[in-house]
Protein backbone atom coordinates (compact mmCIF):
# COMPACT_ATOMS: atom_id res chain seq x y z
CA UNK A 1 0.00 0.00 0.00
CA UNK A 2 1.42 3.36 -0.97
CA UNK A 3 0.62 6.65 0.73
CA UNK A 4 0.42 9.92 -1.15
CA UNK A 5 2.05 13.15 -0.06
CA UNK A 6 -1.38 14.70 0.36
CA UNK A 7 -2.30 11.91 2.81
CA UNK A 8 0.93 12.53 4.75
CA UNK A 9 0.19 16.26 4.93
CA UNK A 10 -3.35 15.52 6.09
CA UNK A 11 -2.00 13.21 8.79
CA UNK A 12 0.41 15.89 10.01
CA UNK A 13 -2.41 18.47 10.14
CA UNK A 14 -4.36 16.09 12.41
CA UNK A 15 -1.57 15.68 14.97
CA UNK A 16 -2.71 16.80 18.42
CA UNK A 17 0.31 18.78 19.66
CA UNK A 18 3.79 20.16 19.03
CA UNK A 19 5.44 17.06 20.52
CA UNK A 20 3.79 14.82 17.94
CA UNK A 21 4.77 17.18 15.10
CA UNK A 22 8.34 17.24 16.45
CA UNK A 23 8.45 13.42 16.26
CA UNK A 24 7.44 13.55 12.60
CA UNK A 25 10.01 16.28 12.00
CA UNK A 26 12.73 14.16 13.63
CA UNK A 27 11.81 11.15 11.49
CA UNK A 28 11.88 13.31 8.35
CA UNK A 29 15.32 14.71 9.26
CA UNK A 30 16.69 11.19 9.78
CA UNK A 31 15.30 10.10 6.42
CA UNK A 32 16.82 13.12 4.67
CA UNK A 33 20.16 12.32 6.27
CA UNK A 34 19.99 8.73 5.01
CA UNK A 35 19.07 9.89 1.50
CA UNK A 36 21.95 12.39 1.46
CA UNK A 37 24.38 9.76 2.71
CA UNK A 38 23.35 7.40 -0.09
CA UNK A 39 23.41 10.12 -2.76
CA UNK A 40 26.94 11.22 -1.89
CA UNK A 41 28.43 7.87 -0.85
CA UNK A 42 30.84 7.92 -3.82
CA UNK A 43 32.49 11.15 -2.72
CA UNK A 44 35.42 9.57 -0.95
CA UNK A 45 38.94 10.72 -0.12
CA UNK A 46 41.21 10.51 -3.15
CA UNK A 47 38.44 10.97 -5.74
CA UNK A 48 38.74 13.78 -8.29
CA UNK A 49 35.88 16.27 -8.30
CA UNK A 50 34.73 19.59 -9.73
CA UNK A 51 33.19 22.34 -7.61
CA UNK A 52 29.69 22.79 -9.03
CA UNK A 53 27.53 25.84 -9.65
CA UNK A 54 25.74 25.64 -6.29
CA UNK A 55 28.93 26.61 -4.41
CA UNK A 56 29.60 30.10 -3.11
CA UNK A 57 31.73 32.07 -3.60
CA UNK A 58 31.29 31.93 -7.36
CA UNK A 59 35.01 32.26 -8.08
CA UNK A 60 35.47 28.65 -6.88
CA UNK A 61 32.90 27.20 -9.27
CA UNK A 62 34.35 24.93 -11.93
CA UNK A 63 37.68 24.41 -10.16
CA UNK A 64 38.88 20.82 -9.86
CA UNK A 65 40.87 18.88 -7.33
CA UNK A 66 40.94 15.95 -4.95
CA UNK A 67 38.46 15.14 -2.20
CA UNK A 68 40.05 14.83 1.24
CA UNK A 69 38.61 13.56 4.53
CA UNK A 70 34.93 14.07 5.28
CA UNK A 71 33.75 15.65 8.50
CA UNK A 72 32.12 13.70 11.34
CA UNK A 73 28.64 13.97 9.82
CA UNK A 74 29.87 13.31 6.27
CA UNK A 75 28.25 16.51 5.01
CA UNK A 76 31.50 18.34 4.16
CA UNK A 77 34.89 17.34 2.80
CA UNK A 78 38.32 18.86 2.63
CA UNK A 79 39.38 19.75 -0.91
CA UNK A 80 42.79 20.27 -2.52
CA UNK A 81 42.83 22.05 -5.85
CA UNK A 82 44.88 20.55 -8.67
CA UNK A 83 47.75 22.53 -10.22
CA UNK A 84 45.70 24.23 -12.95
CA UNK A 85 42.89 25.22 -10.59
CA UNK A 86 45.41 26.53 -8.04
CA UNK A 87 46.94 28.73 -10.76
CA UNK A 88 43.49 29.91 -11.91
CA UNK A 89 42.43 30.86 -8.38
CA UNK A 90 45.74 32.61 -7.66
CA UNK A 91 45.34 34.82 -10.76
CA UNK A 92 41.54 35.27 -10.74
CA UNK A 93 40.74 39.01 -10.53
CA UNK A 94 37.69 38.15 -8.38
CA UNK A 95 40.06 36.91 -5.65
CA UNK A 96 40.19 40.34 -4.02
CA UNK A 97 42.22 43.49 -4.36
CA UNK A 98 45.90 43.33 -5.25
CA UNK A 99 47.83 42.73 -2.06
CA UNK A 100 44.65 41.66 -0.24
CA UNK A 101 43.43 38.44 -1.89
CA UNK A 102 40.65 36.40 -0.33
CA UNK A 103 42.69 33.24 -0.87
CA UNK A 104 46.40 33.82 -0.28
CA UNK A 105 48.25 31.31 -2.43
CA UNK A 106 52.04 31.55 -2.40
CA UNK A 107 53.67 31.45 -5.85
CA UNK A 108 55.52 28.22 -5.00
CA UNK A 109 52.28 26.40 -3.98
CA UNK A 110 51.27 23.95 -6.69
CA UNK A 111 48.19 22.43 -5.00
CA UNK A 112 46.14 24.62 -2.67
CA UNK A 113 43.92 23.21 0.07
CA UNK A 114 40.78 25.30 0.37
CA UNK A 115 40.61 26.65 3.93
CA UNK A 116 37.71 26.36 6.33
CA UNK A 117 35.52 23.53 7.48
CA UNK A 118 35.34 21.86 4.07
CA UNK A 119 33.19 21.96 0.98
CA UNK A 120 29.57 20.74 1.20
CA UNK A 121 29.53 17.34 -0.52
CA UNK A 122 26.44 18.47 -2.44
CA UNK A 123 28.72 21.02 -4.18
CA UNK A 124 31.13 18.34 -5.49
CA UNK A 125 30.63 16.56 -8.81
CA UNK A 126 32.88 13.55 -9.33
CA UNK A 127 35.16 13.71 -12.37
CA UNK A 128 35.86 10.57 -14.35
CA UNK A 129 39.57 9.86 -14.56
XYZ file of N, CA, C and O in Angstrom:
516
model
N 0.839 -1.172 0.000
C 0.000 0.000 0.000
C 0.893 1.247 0.000
O 1.789 1.391 0.804
N 0.629 2.147 -0.910
C 1.423 3.362 -0.972
C 0.584 4.539 -0.489
O -0.618 4.604 -0.686
N 1.274 5.466 0.167
C 0.617 6.646 0.735
C 1.038 7.853 -0.081
O 2.208 8.007 -0.412
N 0.103 8.714 -0.377
C 0.420 9.917 -1.152
C 0.920 11.024 -0.222
O 0.684 11.011 0.995
N 1.576 11.985 -0.821
C 2.053 13.148 -0.064
C 0.883 13.901 0.554
O 0.965 14.373 1.694
N -0.213 14.005 -0.183
C -1.384 14.701 0.365
C -1.906 13.997 1.611
O -2.332 14.653 2.570
N -1.868 12.658 1.619
C -2.296 11.911 2.807
C -1.344 12.164 3.983
O -1.789 12.302 5.124
N -0.042 12.246 3.698
C 0.933 12.533 4.755
C 0.676 13.922 5.328
O 0.659 14.115 6.549
N 0.467 14.895 4.460
C 0.188 16.260 4.928
C -1.082 16.302 5.767
O -1.140 16.984 6.804
N -2.104 15.575 5.328
C -3.352 15.515 6.092
C -3.130 14.897 7.462
O -3.676 15.380 8.472
N -2.318 13.847 7.517
C -1.998 13.207 8.793
C -1.306 14.192 9.727
O -1.657 14.304 10.910
N -0.329 14.929 9.188
C 0.412 15.887 10.010
C -0.529 16.976 10.535
O -0.445 17.384 11.695
N -1.448 17.437 9.693
C -2.409 18.468 10.144
C -3.289 17.969 11.291
O -3.776 18.754 12.095
N -3.493 16.670 11.380
C -4.357 16.092 12.409
C -3.626 15.818 13.729
O -4.253 15.450 14.716
N -2.321 15.982 13.750
C -1.569 15.684 14.972
C -2.019 16.601 16.100
O -2.266 17.796 15.883
N -2.093 16.053 17.326
C -2.714 16.796 18.425
C -1.869 17.901 19.057
O -2.425 18.831 19.637
N -0.501 17.795 18.958
C 0.310 18.784 19.664
C 1.695 18.907 19.036
O 2.061 18.160 18.135
N 2.454 19.874 19.563
C 3.788 20.155 19.031
C 4.731 18.970 19.209
O 5.598 18.728 18.363
N 4.564 18.215 20.287
C 5.444 17.060 20.520
C 5.265 16.011 19.418
O 6.246 15.438 18.929
N 4.049 15.790 19.002
C 3.791 14.816 17.941
C 4.357 15.309 16.604
O 4.945 14.532 15.850
N 4.208 16.604 16.324
C 4.766 17.184 15.101
C 6.297 17.088 15.146
O 6.940 16.772 14.136
N 6.882 17.332 16.306
C 8.341 17.236 16.451
C 8.829 15.820 16.170
O 9.909 15.636 15.585
N 8.074 14.810 16.555
C 8.454 13.423 16.265
C 8.462 13.156 14.760
O 9.359 12.497 14.245
N 7.477 13.696 14.062
C 7.440 13.555 12.597
C 8.621 14.296 11.986
O 9.288 13.796 11.077
N 8.896 15.486 12.496
C 10.013 16.281 11.998
C 11.336 15.545 12.205
O 12.199 15.514 11.325
N 11.509 14.915 13.350
C 12.733 14.156 13.627
C 12.870 12.977 12.672
O 13.947 12.717 12.144
N 11.771 12.281 12.421
C 11.807 11.150 11.490
C 12.143 11.621 10.079
O 12.920 10.969 9.363
N 11.597 12.765 9.679
C 11.884 13.309 8.351
C 13.352 13.704 8.241
O 13.998 13.450 7.214
N 13.906 14.310 9.275
C 15.319 14.709 9.263
C 16.221 13.485 9.158
O 17.204 13.494 8.416
N 15.896 12.417 9.875
C 16.691 11.186 9.784
C 16.626 10.599 8.377
O 17.625 10.135 7.832
N 15.452 10.634 7.781
C 15.295 10.097 6.422
C 16.083 10.933 5.417
O 16.748 10.401 4.531
N 16.038 12.255 5.550
C 16.818 13.125 4.666
C 18.315 12.853 4.816
O 19.046 12.815 3.826
N 18.759 12.646 6.035
C 20.158 12.317 6.268
C 20.560 11.027 5.582
O 21.627 10.931 4.973
N 19.706 10.018 5.660
C 19.993 8.735 5.009
C 20.020 8.881 3.486
O 20.875 8.296 2.813
N 19.095 9.671 2.943
C 19.067 9.891 1.495
C 20.321 10.628 1.033
O 20.913 10.289 0.010
N 20.730 11.654 1.785
C 21.954 12.389 1.458
C 23.170 11.477 1.515
O 24.031 11.520 0.644
N 23.236 10.667 2.552
C 24.376 9.762 2.709
C 24.484 8.823 1.509
O 25.562 8.607 0.965
N 23.354 8.302 1.067
C 23.352 7.396 -0.085
C 23.707 8.149 -1.374
O 24.459 7.641 -2.209
N 23.179 9.361 -1.524
C 23.409 10.123 -2.758
C 24.870 10.517 -2.926
O 25.363 10.616 -4.048
N 25.561 10.744 -1.813
C 26.942 11.222 -1.887
C 27.948 10.202 -1.377
O 29.071 10.553 -1.035
N 27.559 8.938 -1.366
C 28.432 7.873 -0.849
C 29.711 7.732 -1.669
O 30.746 7.337 -1.145
N 29.675 8.064 -2.948
C 30.839 7.916 -3.816
C 31.877 9.012 -3.661
O 32.965 8.922 -4.222
N 31.549 10.045 -2.913
C 32.490 11.154 -2.723
C 33.409 10.779 -1.562
O 33.125 11.058 -0.405
N 34.488 10.118 -1.929
C 35.421 9.567 -0.955
C 36.786 10.216 -1.095
O 37.128 10.734 -2.167
N 37.582 10.186 -0.035
C 38.944 10.722 -0.119
C 39.712 10.096 -1.285
O 39.624 8.889 -1.535
N 40.421 10.957 -2.001
C 41.208 10.507 -3.146
C 40.507 10.629 -4.484
O 41.145 10.561 -5.531
N 39.184 10.834 -4.479
C 38.444 10.975 -5.741
C 38.609 12.378 -6.293
O 38.656 13.352 -5.564
N 38.680 12.475 -7.628
C 38.737 13.781 -8.288
C 37.324 14.325 -8.418
O 36.388 13.580 -8.679
N 37.196 15.647 -8.225
C 35.880 16.274 -8.300
C 35.996 17.688 -8.837
O 37.074 18.276 -8.878
N 34.851 18.201 -9.257
C 34.726 19.586 -9.730
C 33.763 20.295 -8.787
O 32.751 19.728 -8.382
N 34.084 21.538 -8.439
C 33.195 22.344 -7.611
C 32.054 22.835 -8.498
O 32.287 23.495 -9.513
N 30.817 22.498 -8.143
C 29.692 22.785 -9.035
C 29.103 24.174 -8.817
O 29.544 24.938 -7.962
N 28.092 24.487 -9.613
C 27.530 25.838 -9.653
C 26.704 26.213 -8.428
O 26.250 27.350 -8.319
N 26.498 25.283 -7.496
C 25.744 25.641 -6.288
C 26.658 26.189 -5.188
O 26.175 26.648 -4.164
N 27.980 26.162 -5.421
C 28.932 26.610 -4.411
C 29.103 28.121 -4.433
O 29.118 28.747 -5.491
N 29.218 28.699 -3.250
C 29.600 30.096 -3.112
C 30.880 30.137 -2.317
O 31.047 29.340 -1.402
N 31.798 30.995 -2.621
C 31.725 32.067 -3.600
C 31.874 31.561 -5.036
O 32.474 30.509 -5.281
N 31.329 32.326 -5.950
C 31.286 31.928 -7.357
C 32.668 31.722 -7.968
O 32.819 30.930 -8.884
N 33.693 32.413 -7.464
C 35.011 32.265 -8.082
C 35.573 30.858 -7.919
O 36.494 30.479 -8.635
N 35.002 30.036 -7.040
C 35.465 28.653 -6.878
C 34.770 27.679 -7.828
O 35.253 26.564 -8.037
N 33.673 28.094 -8.408
C 32.899 27.198 -9.274
C 33.714 26.758 -10.488
O 34.385 27.561 -11.122
N 33.660 25.476 -10.765
C 34.355 24.929 -11.928
C 35.779 24.493 -11.648
O 36.394 23.826 -12.477
N 36.328 24.841 -10.487
C 37.681 24.409 -10.159
C 37.676 22.922 -9.836
O 36.669 22.375 -9.373
N 38.791 22.257 -10.077
C 38.884 20.823 -9.863
C 39.983 20.497 -8.868
O 40.899 21.289 -8.647
N 39.872 19.311 -8.299
C 40.871 18.878 -7.333
C 40.550 17.515 -6.781
O 39.828 16.724 -7.394
N 41.065 17.258 -5.584
C 40.941 15.947 -4.952
C 40.188 16.073 -3.632
O 40.498 16.930 -2.810
N 39.223 15.191 -3.448
C 38.464 15.136 -2.204
C 39.380 14.619 -1.102
O 40.146 13.676 -1.304
N 39.291 15.246 0.065
C 40.050 14.831 1.238
C 39.076 14.198 2.237
O 38.000 13.765 1.858
N 39.442 14.182 3.496
C 38.613 13.564 4.527
C 37.272 14.272 4.654
O 37.169 15.460 4.417
N 36.248 13.484 5.009
C 34.935 14.073 5.278
C 34.809 14.356 6.766
O 35.484 13.743 7.583
N 33.945 15.302 7.100
C 33.754 15.645 8.503
C 32.977 14.546 9.228
O 32.563 13.552 8.624
N 32.767 14.730 10.510
C 32.123 13.704 11.343
C 30.749 13.303 10.811
O 30.386 12.131 10.824
N 29.983 14.267 10.320
C 28.638 13.967 9.818
C 28.643 13.518 8.359
O 27.631 13.050 7.852
N 29.775 13.684 7.682
C 29.866 13.308 6.272
C 29.303 14.342 5.323
O 29.240 14.111 4.118
N 28.904 15.490 5.843
C 28.251 16.505 5.007
C 29.228 17.431 4.291
O 28.858 18.109 3.338
N 30.478 17.465 4.742
C 31.498 18.339 4.158
C 32.781 17.547 3.989
O 33.016 16.579 4.700
N 33.609 18.011 3.044
C 34.889 17.335 2.804
C 35.972 18.359 2.533
O 35.715 19.405 1.919
N 37.178 18.047 2.997
C 38.323 18.863 2.634
C 38.544 18.751 1.133
O 38.116 17.782 0.504
N 39.212 19.745 0.549
C 39.384 19.748 -0.908
C 40.698 20.422 -1.257
O 40.974 21.539 -0.809
N 41.517 19.718 -2.042
C 42.787 20.270 -2.516
C 42.677 20.488 -4.014
O 42.395 19.555 -4.778
N 42.889 21.731 -4.429
C 42.835 22.054 -5.854
C 44.010 21.416 -6.590
O 45.110 21.306 -6.042
N 43.775 21.036 -7.846
C 44.878 20.553 -8.674
C 45.718 21.750 -9.125
O 45.401 22.906 -8.814
N 46.805 21.477 -9.845
C 47.747 22.531 -10.218
C 47.100 23.628 -11.053
O 47.292 24.817 -10.802
N 46.326 23.230 -12.067
C 45.700 24.225 -12.947
C 44.691 25.079 -12.195
O 44.644 26.301 -12.348
N 43.876 24.463 -11.350
C 42.885 25.223 -10.591
C 43.545 26.122 -9.555
O 43.066 27.224 -9.285
N 44.663 25.680 -8.979
C 45.409 26.529 -8.045
C 45.904 27.775 -8.771
O 45.764 28.900 -8.279
N 46.456 27.591 -9.967
C 46.937 28.726 -10.760
C 45.782 29.659 -11.110
O 45.894 30.889 -10.982
N 44.653 29.090 -11.535
C 43.491 29.910 -11.909
C 42.998 30.736 -10.724
O 42.692 31.922 -10.871
N 42.906 30.128 -9.545
C 42.426 30.858 -8.376
C 43.419 31.943 -7.968
O 43.017 33.057 -7.617
N 44.706 31.640 -8.029
C 45.738 32.613 -7.656
C 45.642 33.868 -8.520
O 45.833 34.979 -8.052
N 45.330 33.703 -9.814
C 45.338 34.822 -10.755
C 43.948 35.380 -11.064
O 43.832 36.331 -11.833
N 42.908 34.815 -10.470
C 41.539 35.271 -10.737
C 41.340 36.676 -10.175
O 41.552 36.912 -8.986
N 40.932 37.639 -11.013
C 40.738 39.007 -10.526
C 39.631 39.112 -9.475
O 39.599 40.077 -8.712
N 38.749 38.130 -9.387
C 37.686 38.153 -8.380
C 38.197 37.745 -7.001
O 37.457 37.780 -6.031
N 39.475 37.367 -6.913
C 40.059 36.910 -5.653
C 40.500 38.070 -4.756
O 41.388 37.923 -3.939
N 39.903 39.206 -4.906
C 40.193 40.337 -4.024
C 41.109 41.359 -4.659
O 41.563 41.224 -5.785
N 41.364 42.392 -3.903
C 42.217 43.490 -4.357
C 43.677 43.037 -4.396
O 44.075 42.172 -3.618
N 44.467 43.651 -5.259
C 45.903 43.332 -5.253
C 46.492 43.582 -3.864
O 46.223 44.595 -3.238
N 47.254 42.627 -3.387
C 47.835 42.735 -2.063
C 46.909 42.298 -0.942
O 47.329 42.153 0.192
N 45.623 42.093 -1.241
C 44.645 41.661 -0.240
C 43.722 40.581 -0.810
O 42.508 40.740 -0.829
N 44.292 39.471 -1.304
C 43.433 38.443 -1.887
C 42.617 37.711 -0.824
O 43.024 37.624 0.337
N 41.480 37.211 -1.224
C 40.653 36.402 -0.328
C 41.358 35.091 -0.009
O 41.369 34.640 1.121
N 41.929 34.479 -1.038
C 42.691 33.242 -0.869
C 44.152 33.563 -1.152
O 44.518 33.837 -2.279
N 44.972 33.540 -0.126
C 46.400 33.825 -0.276
C 47.113 32.539 -0.663
O 47.223 31.623 0.145
N 47.579 32.498 -1.909
C 48.249 31.310 -2.425
C 49.673 31.693 -2.812
O 49.876 32.394 -3.807
N 50.664 31.236 -2.054
C 52.044 31.552 -2.399
C 52.398 31.061 -3.805
O 51.871 30.046 -4.275
N 53.279 31.786 -4.477
C 53.669 31.453 -5.849
C 54.247 30.034 -5.966
O 54.098 29.392 -6.990
N 54.902 29.551 -4.915
C 55.518 28.223 -4.998
C 54.545 27.095 -4.629
O 54.919 25.925 -4.644
N 53.280 27.412 -4.315
C 52.278 26.395 -3.981
C 51.665 25.856 -5.272
O 51.093 26.614 -6.053
N 51.812 24.561 -5.473
C 51.267 23.949 -6.685
C 49.838 23.454 -6.491
O 49.036 23.497 -7.414
N 49.528 22.944 -5.294
C 48.193 22.428 -5.000
C 47.724 23.088 -3.709
O 48.336 22.907 -2.678
N 46.630 23.824 -3.793
C 46.137 24.620 -2.672
C 44.950 23.934 -2.010
O 43.972 23.580 -2.669
N 45.042 23.747 -0.685
C 43.918 23.208 0.069
C 42.999 24.360 0.440
O 43.435 25.326 1.070
N 41.742 24.253 0.036
C 40.784 25.303 0.374
C 40.604 25.338 1.890
O 40.404 24.308 2.522
N 40.697 26.529 2.472
C 40.609 26.653 3.930
C 39.167 26.516 4.416
O 38.220 26.544 3.631
N 39.034 26.398 5.712
C 37.708 26.361 6.325
C 37.315 24.961 6.739
O 38.139 24.048 6.820
N 36.031 24.791 6.955
C 35.515 23.528 7.477
C 35.172 22.524 6.384
O 34.515 21.525 6.638
N 35.593 22.789 5.165
C 35.340 21.862 4.071
C 34.268 22.354 3.126
O 33.553 23.314 3.393
N 34.174 21.649 2.018
C 33.189 21.961 0.977
C 31.965 21.072 1.199
O 32.113 19.870 1.436
N 30.750 21.607 1.102
C 29.573 20.737 1.204
C 29.647 19.655 0.114
O 29.934 19.962 -1.050
N 29.412 18.408 0.476
C 29.530 17.337 -0.524
C 28.519 17.509 -1.650
O 28.746 17.053 -2.761
N 27.433 18.208 -1.383
C 26.441 18.466 -2.436
C 26.991 19.418 -3.511
O 26.413 19.531 -4.588
N 28.109 20.081 -3.239
C 28.721 21.018 -4.184
C 29.870 20.365 -4.951
O 30.609 21.057 -5.671
N 30.049 19.054 -4.811
C 31.127 18.340 -5.489
C 30.530 17.383 -6.515
O 29.665 16.575 -6.202
N 30.999 17.505 -7.747
C 30.631 16.564 -8.809
C 31.869 15.728 -9.123
O 32.930 16.302 -9.439
N 31.743 14.420 -9.046
C 32.882 13.554 -9.331
C 33.290 13.692 -10.795
O 32.449 13.843 -11.678
N 34.589 13.627 -11.023
C 35.161 13.713 -12.372
C 35.703 12.335 -12.723
O 36.404 11.717 -11.933
N 35.337 11.872 -13.906
C 35.861 10.566 -14.349
C 37.322 10.723 -14.739
O 37.682 11.648 -15.433
N 38.137 9.818 -14.252
C 39.573 9.862 -14.556
C 39.863 9.305 -15.920
O 39.189 8.602 -16.527
